[in-house]
PDB file of C-alpha atoms in Angstrom:
ATOM      1  CA  MET A1236    -116.832 244.176 -26.041  1.00 47.00           C
ATOM      2  CA  ILE A1237    -116.555 245.029 -22.172  1.00 47.00           C
ATOM      3  CA  ILE A1238    -115.232 241.482 -21.572  1.00 50.00           C
ATOM      4  CA  SER A1239    -112.853 241.431 -24.194  1.00 55.00           C
ATOM      5  CA  ALA A1240    -111.437 244.777 -23.017  1.00 52.00           C
ATOM      6  CA  GLU A1241    -111.172 243.428 -19.581  1.00 57.00           C
ATOM      7  CA  LYS A1242    -109.458 240.459 -20.771  1.00 60.00           C
ATOM      8  CA  LYS A1243    -106.981 242.342 -22.961  1.00 57.00           C
ATOM      9  CA  GLU A1244    -106.332 244.683 -20.008  1.00 60.00           C
ATOM     10  CA  LYS A1245    -105.693 241.670 -17.613  1.00 63.00           C
ATOM     11  CA  LYS A1246    -102.842 240.451 -20.461  1.00 62.00           C
ATOM     12  CA  LEU A1247    -101.445 243.685 -20.720  1.00 71.00           C
ATOM     13  CA  ALA A1248    -100.977 243.861 -16.651  1.00 72.00           C
ATOM     14  CA  ALA A1249     -99.029 240.520 -16.746  1.00 78.00           C
ATOM     15  CA  ILE A1250     -97.072 241.823 -19.822  1.00 83.00           C
ATOM     16  CA  SER A1251     -96.036 245.079 -18.101  1.00 82.00           C
ATOM     17  CA  MET A1252     -95.211 242.816 -14.666  1.00 82.00           C
ATOM     18  CA  VAL A1253     -93.074 240.699 -16.631  1.00 85.00           C
ATOM     19  CA  GLN A1254     -91.345 243.869 -18.210  1.00 85.00           C
ATOM     20  CA  ASP A1255     -90.686 245.593 -14.753  1.00 82.00           C
ATOM     21  CA  ILE A1256     -89.499 242.353 -13.323  1.00 85.00           C
ATOM     22  CA  THR A1257     -86.742 241.480 -16.451  1.00 85.00           C
ATOM     23  CA  GLY A1258     -85.645 245.217 -16.680  1.00 85.00           C
ATOM     24  CA  ASN A1259     -84.837 245.493 -12.985  1.00 85.00           C
ATOM     25  CA  VAL A1260     -83.286 242.538 -12.051  1.00 88.00           C
ATOM     26  CA  GLY A1261     -80.057 244.301 -10.986  1.00 88.00           C
ATOM     27  CA  LEU A1262     -82.281 246.298  -8.317  1.00 89.00           C
ATOM     28  CA  ILE A1263     -84.080 243.006  -7.232  1.00 91.00           C
ATOM     29  CA  LYS A1264     -80.918 241.445  -6.490  1.00 89.00           C
ATOM     30  CA  GLU A1265     -79.619 244.385  -4.611  1.00 90.00           C
ATOM     31  CA  LEU A1266     -82.879 244.818  -2.399  1.00 90.00           C
ATOM     32  CA  ALA A1267     -82.871 241.054  -2.003  1.00 90.00           C
ATOM     33  CA  LYS A1268     -79.108 240.915  -0.700  1.00 86.00           C
ATOM     34  CA  ASN A1269     -80.089 244.030   1.907  1.00 87.00           C
ATOM     35  CA  ASP A1270     -83.586 242.243   2.900  1.00 86.00           C
ATOM     36  CA  PHE A1271     -81.856 238.793   3.780  1.00 82.00           C
ATOM     37  CA  LYS A1272     -79.264 240.989   5.813  1.00 78.00           C
ATOM     38  CA  LYS A1273     -81.934 243.020   7.312  1.00 79.00           C
ATOM     39  CA  LYS A1274     -84.020 239.865   8.212  1.00 75.00           C
ATOM     40  CA  PHE A1275     -81.260 238.618  10.584  1.00 68.00           C
ATOM     41  CA  ALA A1276     -79.732 241.893  11.714  1.00 65.00           C
ATOM     42  CA  GLY A1277     -79.517 242.124  15.477  1.00 62.00           C
ATOM     43  CA  SER A1278     -79.961 238.307  15.889  1.00 62.00           C
ATOM     44  CA  TYR A1279     -77.177 236.833  17.842  1.00 61.00           C
ATOM     45  CA  PHE A1280     -76.979 233.858  15.290  1.00 62.00           C
ATOM     46  CA  GLY A1281     -78.012 235.652  12.475  1.00 62.00           C
ATOM     47  CA  ILE A1282     -78.712 233.587   9.223  1.00 70.00           C
ATOM     48  CA  LEU A1283     -78.376 230.414  11.213  1.00 73.00           C
ATOM     49  CA  TRP A1284     -81.844 230.810  12.380  1.00 72.00           C
ATOM     50  CA  ALA A1285     -83.211 230.558   8.533  1.00 71.00           C
ATOM     51  CA  PHE A1286     -81.759 227.048   8.472  1.00 74.00           C
ATOM     52  CA  VAL A1287     -82.615 225.911  12.114  1.00 79.00           C
ATOM     53  CA  SER A1288     -86.200 226.076  12.036  1.00 76.00           C
ATOM     54  CA  PRO A1289     -86.687 224.106   8.599  1.00 78.00           C
ATOM     55  CA  ILE A1290     -84.230 221.324   9.985  1.00 81.00           C
ATOM     56  CA  VAL A1291     -86.193 220.941  13.463  1.00 83.00           C
ATOM     57  CA  THR A1292     -89.517 221.149  11.441  1.00 80.00           C
ATOM     58  CA  ILE A1293     -88.333 218.012   9.493  1.00 79.00           C
ATOM     59  CA  PHE A1294     -86.866 216.289  12.400  1.00 80.00           C
ATOM     60  CA  VAL A1295     -90.272 216.763  14.160  1.00 80.00           C
ATOM     61  CA  TYR A1296     -92.378 215.445  11.166  1.00 77.00           C
ATOM     62  CA  TRP A1297     -89.598 212.338  11.279  1.00 73.00           C
ATOM     63  CA  PHE A1298     -90.169 211.584  14.689  1.00 77.00           C
ATOM     64  CA  VAL A1299     -93.692 211.743  15.027  1.00 74.00           C
ATOM     65  CA  PHE A1300     -94.206 209.508  12.074  1.00 70.00           C
ATOM     66  CA  THR A1301     -91.429 206.764  12.268  1.00 67.00           C
ATOM     67  CA  VAL A1302     -91.179 206.814  16.029  1.00 66.00           C
ATOM     68  CA  GLY A1303     -94.483 208.164  17.672  1.00 55.00           C
ATOM     69  CA  MET A1304     -96.532 206.570  15.638  1.00 56.00           C
ATOM     70  CA  ARG A1305     -94.428 203.396  14.561  1.00 56.00           C
ATOM     71  CA  GLY A1306     -95.626 201.430  11.520  1.00 52.00           C
ATOM     72  CA  ALA A1307     -97.146 204.765   9.940  1.00 52.00           C
ATOM     73  CA  ALA A1308     -94.508 205.599   7.830  1.00 58.00           C
ATOM     74  CA  ASN A1309     -92.604 203.011   5.729  1.00 64.00           C
ATOM     75  CA  ASP A1310     -90.530 202.942   3.122  1.00 69.00           C
ATOM     76  CA  VAL A1311     -91.561 204.493  -0.225  1.00 71.00           C
ATOM     77  CA  ASP A1312     -90.008 202.920  -3.506  1.00 72.00           C
ATOM     78  CA  GLY A1313     -87.161 201.420  -1.781  1.00 77.00           C
ATOM     79  CA  TYR A1314     -86.249 205.165  -0.030  1.00 82.00           C
ATOM     80  CA  PRO A1315     -86.472 205.807   3.691  1.00 84.00           C
ATOM     81  CA  PHE A1316     -89.270 207.531   4.568  1.00 83.00           C
ATOM     82  CA  VAL A1317     -87.190 210.784   5.999  1.00 85.00           C
ATOM     83  CA  LEU A1318     -85.758 211.119   2.489  1.00 88.00           C
ATOM     84  CA  TRP A1319     -88.872 211.131   0.832  1.00 88.00           C
ATOM     85  CA  LEU A1320     -90.453 213.665   3.173  1.00 88.00           C
ATOM     86  CA  ILE A1321     -87.240 215.697   2.718  1.00 90.00           C
ATOM     87  CA  ALA A1322     -87.792 215.697  -1.012  1.00 92.00           C
ATOM     88  CA  GLY A1323     -91.554 216.820  -0.502  1.00 92.00           C
ATOM     89  CA  ILE A1324     -91.080 219.579   2.337  1.00 92.00           C
ATOM     90  CA  VAL A1325     -88.104 221.272   0.711  1.00 94.00           C
ATOM     91  CA  PRO A1326     -90.060 222.970  -1.999  1.00 95.00           C
ATOM     92  CA  TRP A1327     -92.868 223.432   0.656  1.00 95.00           C
ATOM     93  CA  PHE A1328     -90.314 225.365   2.726  1.00 93.00           C
ATOM     94  CA  LEU A1329     -90.151 227.941  -0.258  1.00 95.00           C
ATOM     95  CA  PHE A1330     -93.461 228.257  -0.967  1.00 96.00           C
ATOM     96  CA  SER A1331     -94.268 228.884   2.410  1.00 94.00           C
ATOM     97  CA  GLU A1332     -91.917 231.332   3.277  1.00 94.00           C
ATOM     98  CA  ILE A1333     -92.864 233.381   0.192  1.00 96.00           C
ATOM     99  CA  MET A1334     -96.222 233.695   1.006  1.00 96.00           C
ATOM    100  CA  THR A1335     -95.568 234.617   4.535  1.00 94.00           C
ATOM    101  CA  SER A1336     -93.119 237.406   4.064  1.00 93.00           C
ATOM    102  CA  GLY A1337     -94.623 238.245   0.570  1.00 93.00           C
ATOM    103  CA  THR A1338     -97.724 239.011   1.893  1.00 95.00           C
ATOM    104  CA  ASN A1339     -96.834 241.581   3.977  1.00 94.00           C
ATOM    105  CA  VAL A1340     -93.688 243.049   1.740  1.00 94.00           C
ATOM    106  CA  LEU A1341     -95.816 246.348   0.815  1.00 93.00           C
ATOM    107  CA  ILE A1342     -96.351 246.871   4.576  1.00 92.00           C
ATOM    108  CA  GLU A1343     -93.352 246.322   5.560  1.00 90.00           C
ATOM    109  CA  TYR A1344     -91.523 248.666   2.761  1.00 89.00           C
ATOM    110  CA  THR A1345     -93.877 251.305   3.376  1.00 89.00           C
ATOM    111  CA  TYR A1346     -91.341 254.106   2.798  1.00 86.00           C
ATOM    112  CA  LEU A1347     -90.606 252.564  -0.802  1.00 87.00           C
ATOM    113  CA  VAL A1348     -94.161 252.367  -1.641  1.00 86.00           C
ATOM    114  CA  LYS A1349     -94.830 256.166  -0.846  1.00 83.00           C
ATOM    115  CA  LYS A1350     -92.116 256.830  -3.001  1.00 81.00           C
ATOM    116  CA  ILE A1351     -93.645 258.040  -6.400  1.00 71.00           C
ATOM    117  CA  VAL A1352     -90.402 257.336  -8.668  1.00 77.00           C
ATOM    118  CA  PHE A1353     -89.915 253.772  -6.950  1.00 81.00           C
ATOM    119  CA  ASN A1354     -91.593 250.713  -9.193  1.00 86.00           C
ATOM    120  CA  ILE A1355     -92.999 248.812  -6.041  1.00 88.00           C
ATOM    121  CA  SER A1356     -94.031 246.153  -8.627  1.00 89.00           C
ATOM    122  CA  ILE A1357     -90.549 244.428  -7.665  1.00 91.00           C
ATOM    123  CA  LEU A1358     -91.067 244.150  -4.168  1.00 92.00           C
ATOM    124  CA  PRO A1359     -92.985 240.936  -4.446  1.00 93.00           C
ATOM    125  CA  VAL A1360     -90.228 239.773  -6.802  1.00 93.00           C
ATOM    126  CA  MET A1361     -87.528 240.540  -4.383  1.00 93.00           C
ATOM    127  CA  LYS A1362     -89.060 238.239  -1.429  1.00 94.00           C
ATOM    128  CA  ILE A1363     -89.108 235.248  -3.766  1.00 95.00           C
ATOM    129  CA  VAL A1364     -85.277 236.117  -4.451  1.00 94.00           C
ATOM    130  CA  THR A1365     -84.381 236.395  -0.679  1.00 92.00           C
ATOM    131  CA  ALA A1366     -86.368 233.095  -0.124  1.00 93.00           C
ATOM    132  CA  THR A1367     -84.806 231.040  -3.050  1.00 94.00           C
ATOM    133  CA  VAL A1368     -81.215 231.718  -1.238  1.00 90.00           C
ATOM    134  CA  ILE A1369     -81.981 229.872   1.725  1.00 89.00           C
ATOM    135  CA  HIS A1370     -83.976 227.149  -0.610  1.00 93.00           C
ATOM    136  CA  LEU A1371     -80.837 226.386  -2.674  1.00 93.00           C
ATOM    137  CA  PHE A1372     -78.857 225.406   0.516  1.00 89.00           C
ATOM    138  CA  PHE A1373     -81.492 222.910   1.634  1.00 91.00           C
ATOM    139  CA  VAL A1374     -81.615 221.761  -1.981  1.00 94.00           C
ATOM    140  CA  LEU A1375     -77.797 221.189  -1.573  1.00 91.00           C
ATOM    141  CA  LEU A1376     -78.376 219.633   1.835  1.00 89.00           C
ATOM    142  CA  MET A1377     -81.158 217.225   0.322  1.00 92.00           C
ATOM    143  CA  ILE A1378     -78.694 215.810  -2.423  1.00 93.00           C
ATOM    144  CA  ILE A1379     -76.157 215.338   0.475  1.00 91.00           C
ATOM    145  CA  ILE A1380     -78.293 213.774   2.596  1.00 89.00           C
ATOM    146  CA  PHE A1381     -79.620 211.563  -0.463  1.00 92.00           C
ATOM    147  CA  ALA A1382     -75.947 210.776  -1.433  1.00 92.00           C
ATOM    148  CA  CYS A1383     -74.769 209.781   2.408  1.00 89.00           C
ATOM    149  CA  THR A1384     -77.665 206.990   2.266  1.00 86.00           C
ATOM    150  CA  GLY A1385     -76.464 205.645  -0.693  1.00 87.00           C
ATOM    151  CA  HIS A1386     -78.614 207.544  -3.151  1.00 87.00           C
ATOM    152  CA  PHE A1387     -76.588 209.418  -5.290  1.00 88.00           C
ATOM    153  CA  PRO A1388     -77.194 212.286  -8.066  1.00 85.00           C
ATOM    154  CA  SER A1389     -78.882 211.250 -11.040  1.00 91.00           C
ATOM    155  CA  ILE A1390     -79.844 212.836 -14.420  1.00 95.00           C
ATOM    156  CA  TYR A1391     -82.769 213.636 -13.106  1.00 95.00           C
ATOM    157  CA  MET A1392     -82.123 215.806 -10.881  1.00 94.00           C
ATOM    158  CA  LEU A1393     -81.621 218.315 -13.412  1.00 94.00           C
ATOM    159  CA  GLN A1394     -85.145 219.025 -13.700  1.00 95.00           C
ATOM    160  CA  ILE A1395     -85.078 220.483 -10.270  1.00 96.00           C
ATOM    161  CA  PRO A1396     -84.577 224.307 -11.664  1.00 96.00           C
ATOM    162  CA  TYR A1397     -87.575 223.701 -13.666  1.00 97.00           C
ATOM    163  CA  TYR A1398     -89.847 222.714 -10.983  1.00 97.00           C
ATOM    164  CA  MET A1399     -87.771 225.774  -8.888  1.00 96.00           C
ATOM    165  CA  MET A1400     -88.839 228.090 -11.738  1.00 96.00           C
ATOM    166  CA  ALA A1401     -92.265 226.775 -11.669  1.00 97.00           C
ATOM    167  CA  LEU A1402     -92.583 227.380  -8.126  1.00 97.00           C
ATOM    168  CA  TRP A1403     -91.603 230.727  -8.459  1.00 96.00           C
ATOM    169  CA  VAL A1404     -93.999 231.844 -11.220  1.00 96.00           C
ATOM    170  CA  LEU A1405     -96.714 230.150  -8.793  1.00 97.00           C
ATOM    171  CA  SER A1406     -95.429 231.904  -5.893  1.00 96.00           C
ATOM    172  CA  ALA A1407     -95.742 235.245  -7.816  1.00 95.00           C
ATOM    173  CA  ALA A1408     -98.876 234.814  -8.928  1.00 95.00           C
ATOM    174  CA  CYS A1409    -100.486 234.350  -5.013  1.00 96.00           C
ATOM    175  CA  VAL A1410     -97.896 237.078  -3.489  1.00 96.00           C
ATOM    176  CA  PHE A1411     -99.219 239.682  -6.130  1.00 96.00           C
ATOM    177  CA  MET A1412    -102.478 238.886  -4.809  1.00 95.00           C
ATOM    178  CA  THR A1413    -102.324 238.487  -1.172  1.00 96.00           C
ATOM    179  CA  SER A1414     -99.521 241.644  -1.230  1.00 95.00           C
ATOM    180  CA  ALA A1415    -102.255 243.901  -2.678  1.00 95.00           C
ATOM    181  CA  ILE A1416    -105.245 242.932  -0.558  1.00 95.00           C
ATOM    182  CA  VAL A1417    -103.613 242.913   2.686  1.00 95.00           C
ATOM    183  CA  VAL A1418    -103.060 246.513   2.267  1.00 93.00           C
ATOM    184  CA  PHE A1419    -106.612 247.106   2.730  1.00 93.00           C
ATOM    185  CA  PHE A1420    -107.644 243.968   4.662  1.00 91.00           C
ATOM    186  CA  LYS A1421    -104.919 243.386   7.152  1.00 91.00           C
ATOM    187  CA  ASP A1422    -106.380 240.295   8.725  1.00 92.00           C
ATOM    188  CA  LEU A1423    -105.437 238.724   5.174  1.00 94.00           C
ATOM    189  CA  THR A1424    -102.122 237.665   6.981  1.00 93.00           C
ATOM    190  CA  GLN A1425    -103.564 235.710   9.637  1.00 94.00           C
ATOM    191  CA  VAL A1426    -105.740 233.693   7.033  1.00 94.00           C
ATOM    192  CA  VAL A1427    -102.536 232.990   5.007  1.00 95.00           C
ATOM    193  CA  ASN A1428    -101.162 231.775   7.927  1.00 94.00           C
ATOM    194  CA  ILE A1429    -104.081 229.474   8.742  1.00 94.00           C
ATOM    195  CA  PHE A1430    -104.307 228.666   4.788  1.00 92.00           C
ATOM    196  CA  LEU A1431    -100.601 227.304   4.901  1.00 93.00           C
ATOM    197  CA  GLN A1432    -101.071 225.279   8.028  1.00 91.00           C
ATOM    198  CA  VAL A1433    -104.080 223.325   6.272  1.00 90.00           C
ATOM    199  CA  PHE A1434    -102.394 223.400   2.998  1.00 89.00           C
ATOM    200  CA  ILE A1435     -99.421 221.297   3.790  1.00 88.00           C
ATOM    201  CA  TRP A1436    -101.576 218.495   4.710  1.00 86.00           C
ATOM    202  CA  ILE A1437    -103.816 218.784   1.648  1.00 85.00           C
ATOM    203  CA  THR A1438    -100.580 218.741  -0.901  1.00 87.00           C
ATOM    204  CA  PRO A1439     -99.921 215.954   0.487  1.00 81.00           C
ATOM    205  CA  ILE A1440     -96.153 216.163   2.095  1.00 85.00           C
ATOM    206  CA  MET A1441     -96.208 213.872   4.861  1.00 79.00           C
ATOM    207  CA  TRP A1442     -98.506 210.715   3.695  1.00 75.00           C
ATOM    208  CA  GLN A1443     -99.101 209.065   0.373  1.00 72.00           C
ATOM    209  CA  ASP A1444    -102.386 210.306  -1.433  1.00 68.00           C
ATOM    210  CA  ALA A1445    -102.200 207.081  -3.727  1.00 61.00           C
ATOM    211  CA  ALA A1446    -101.234 204.557  -0.824  1.00 61.00           C
ATOM    212  CA  MET A1447    -104.046 206.144   1.498  1.00 62.00           C
ATOM    213  CA  LEU A1448    -107.164 207.548  -0.795  1.00 66.00           C
ATOM    214  CA  VAL A1449    -107.193 204.275  -2.609  1.00 66.00           C
ATOM    215  CA  ASP A1450    -110.704 203.838  -1.679  1.00 67.00           C
ATOM    216  CA  HIS A1451    -111.254 207.620  -2.176  1.00 69.00           C
ATOM    217  CA  PRO A1452    -110.602 208.109  -5.960  1.00 75.00           C
ATOM    218  CA  VAL A1453    -112.611 211.358  -6.193  1.00 81.00           C
ATOM    219  CA  ILE A1454    -111.027 212.935  -3.111  1.00 77.00           C
ATOM    220  CA  ALA A1455    -107.797 211.838  -4.437  1.00 76.00           C
ATOM    221  CA  ARG A1456    -108.161 213.537  -7.960  1.00 82.00           C
ATOM    222  CA  ILE A1457    -109.543 216.824  -5.881  1.00 82.00           C
ATOM    223  CA  ILE A1458    -106.231 216.809  -4.129  1.00 83.00           C
ATOM    224  CA  ARG A1459    -104.012 216.417  -7.318  1.00 85.00           C
ATOM    225  CA  LEU A1460    -105.870 219.797  -8.649  1.00 88.00           C
ATOM    226  CA  ASN A1461    -103.820 221.380  -6.076  1.00 90.00           C
ATOM    227  CA  PRO A1462    -100.890 223.031  -8.032  1.00 94.00           C
ATOM    228  CA  MET A1463     -98.363 222.465  -5.354  1.00 94.00           C
ATOM    229  CA  TYR A1464     -99.145 218.980  -5.601  1.00 93.00           C
ATOM    230  CA  TYR A1465     -97.369 219.129  -9.158  1.00 95.00           C
ATOM    231  CA  ILE A1466     -94.182 220.916  -7.510  1.00 96.00           C
ATOM    232  CA  VAL A1467     -93.916 218.351  -4.748  1.00 94.00           C
ATOM    233  CA  ASN A1468     -94.132 215.209  -6.685  1.00 93.00           C
ATOM    234  CA  GLY A1469     -92.097 216.812  -9.305  1.00 95.00           C
ATOM    235  CA  TYR A1470     -89.146 217.144  -6.645  1.00 96.00           C
ATOM    236  CA  ARG A1471     -90.012 213.564  -5.867  1.00 95.00           C
ATOM    237  CA  ASP A1472     -89.800 212.675  -9.134  1.00 94.00           C
ATOM    238  CA  ALA A1473     -86.518 214.149  -9.646  1.00 95.00           C
ATOM    239  CA  MET A1474     -85.324 212.718  -6.551  1.00 94.00           C
ATOM    240  CA  ILE A1475     -86.828 209.438  -5.766  1.00 92.00           C
ATOM    241  CA  HIS A1476     -89.368 208.092  -8.850  1.00 90.00           C
ATOM    242  CA  HIS A1477     -87.097 209.034 -11.479  1.00 92.00           C
ATOM    243  CA  VAL A1478     -89.377 210.467 -14.068  1.00 93.00           C
ATOM    244  CA  TRP A1479     -89.339 213.497 -16.380  1.00 95.00           C
ATOM    245  CA  PHE A1480     -91.646 216.086 -16.294  1.00 94.00           C
ATOM    246  CA  TRP A1481     -92.492 215.395 -20.135  1.00 94.00           C
ATOM    247  CA  GLU A1482     -93.668 212.105 -19.175  1.00 95.00           C
ATOM    248  CA  LYS A1483     -96.474 213.424 -17.221  1.00 93.00           C
ATOM    249  CA  PRO A1484     -98.249 215.997 -19.993  1.00 94.00           C
ATOM    250  CA  GLY A1485    -101.288 216.084 -18.650  1.00 93.00           C
ATOM    251  CA  MET A1486    -100.463 217.254 -14.981  1.00 94.00           C
ATOM    252  CA  THR A1487     -97.826 219.591 -16.825  1.00 96.00           C
ATOM    253  CA  ILE A1488    -100.192 221.062 -19.026  1.00 96.00           C
ATOM    254  CA  TYR A1489    -102.625 221.835 -16.093  1.00 96.00           C
ATOM    255  CA  PHE A1490    -100.394 223.090 -14.013  1.00 97.00           C
ATOM    256  CA  TRP A1491     -98.951 225.853 -16.221  1.00 97.00           C
ATOM    257  CA  ILE A1492    -102.569 226.360 -17.501  1.00 96.00           C
ATOM    258  CA  VAL A1493    -103.847 227.192 -13.885  1.00 96.00           C
ATOM    259  CA  THR A1494    -100.671 228.887 -12.897  1.00 96.00           C
ATOM    260  CA  LEU A1495    -100.467 231.349 -15.678  1.00 95.00           C
ATOM    261  CA  LEU A1496    -104.156 231.899 -15.313  1.00 95.00           C
ATOM    262  CA  LEU A1497    -103.545 232.857 -11.529  1.00 95.00           C
ATOM    263  CA  PHE A1498    -100.289 235.155 -12.571  1.00 94.00           C
ATOM    264  CA  VAL A1499    -102.467 236.795 -14.961  1.00 93.00           C
ATOM    265  CA  PHE A1500    -105.319 237.749 -12.503  1.00 94.00           C
ATOM    266  CA  GLY A1501    -102.736 238.493  -9.697  1.00 93.00           C
ATOM    267  CA  THR A1502    -100.692 240.830 -11.806  1.00 93.00           C
ATOM    268  CA  SER A1503    -104.178 242.698 -12.853  1.00 92.00           C
ATOM    269  CA  LEU A1504    -105.056 242.909  -9.284  1.00 93.00           C
ATOM    270  CA  PHE A1505    -101.950 244.396  -8.121  1.00 93.00           C
ATOM    271  CA  THR A1506    -101.889 247.052 -11.025  1.00 91.00           C
ATOM    272  CA  ARG A1507    -105.487 247.870 -10.328  1.00 92.00           C
ATOM    273  CA  LEU A1508    -104.814 248.564  -6.842  1.00 92.00           C
ATOM    274  CA  LYS A1509    -101.238 249.977  -7.115  1.00 90.00           C
ATOM    275  CA  PRO A1510    -102.691 253.864  -7.210  1.00 87.00           C
ATOM    276  CA  HIS A1511    -104.086 253.403  -3.991  1.00 86.00           C
ATOM    277  CA  PHE A1512    -101.095 251.787  -1.917  1.00 88.00           C
ATOM    278  CA  ALA A1513     -99.804 255.219  -0.564  1.00 83.00           C
ATOM    279  CA  ASP A1514    -102.693 256.530   0.272  1.00 84.00           C
ATOM    280  CA  VAL A1515    -104.051 253.406   2.376  1.00 83.00           C
ATOM    281  CA  ILE A1516    -100.950 252.400   4.260  1.00 78.00           C
TER     282      ILE A1516
END
């Protein structure tokens, strides 16, 4: 009975969180707009810095794998390695930005957390919206780069919004957990940064697990259990492989089961710890 009550409480927390989000869409948009302006306030080049860092990162990885490690990066399914890299790293940039900024959102907006009448549950979602604005630019840039190299938009690109939505839910599930815990354990910020540094190689983004782990099938299966593998591979399916997400029912069902369980757990943890945030911060 106790276990059943706990499960019911977690489900109610998740439903309540979804209602908070859908019921405050206008406020979330305004907060995201102000957060976006605040992020680059006082900077000489302003918003340009949001795009410079990811572009430089893409260039560095391309240079290392195609020039520095000559022969390490070959064409993939008839597409130059740089296009394959871009299709995988663009969704990763969104996930990474949400995790780094969303983890510290309660600490960043302490004055709102201490307001009794303010619904702080929408703060992590606000960071997702802010990061998505930049992500949309990179999606457009990705499509333009593909077109400039002769790979014009196809009908399969219509599923990018689906994978973007899947990434939102996964990111929200993770950020509700990390933003709640970091209030009590400040070192979690460093843990998340290290986690992202390792996670980018496990996903995989710069290398092909199918080609490089052919002699290690067990390791390959473990890597594919990573929910971000589904997202990254999904963007590549839309841009390169030309495969619909429903053509991979096993992976799709697995992803949503894991993601929704994480979301239920994350929202439940956030809800339980929320009454103590104002006292600790």
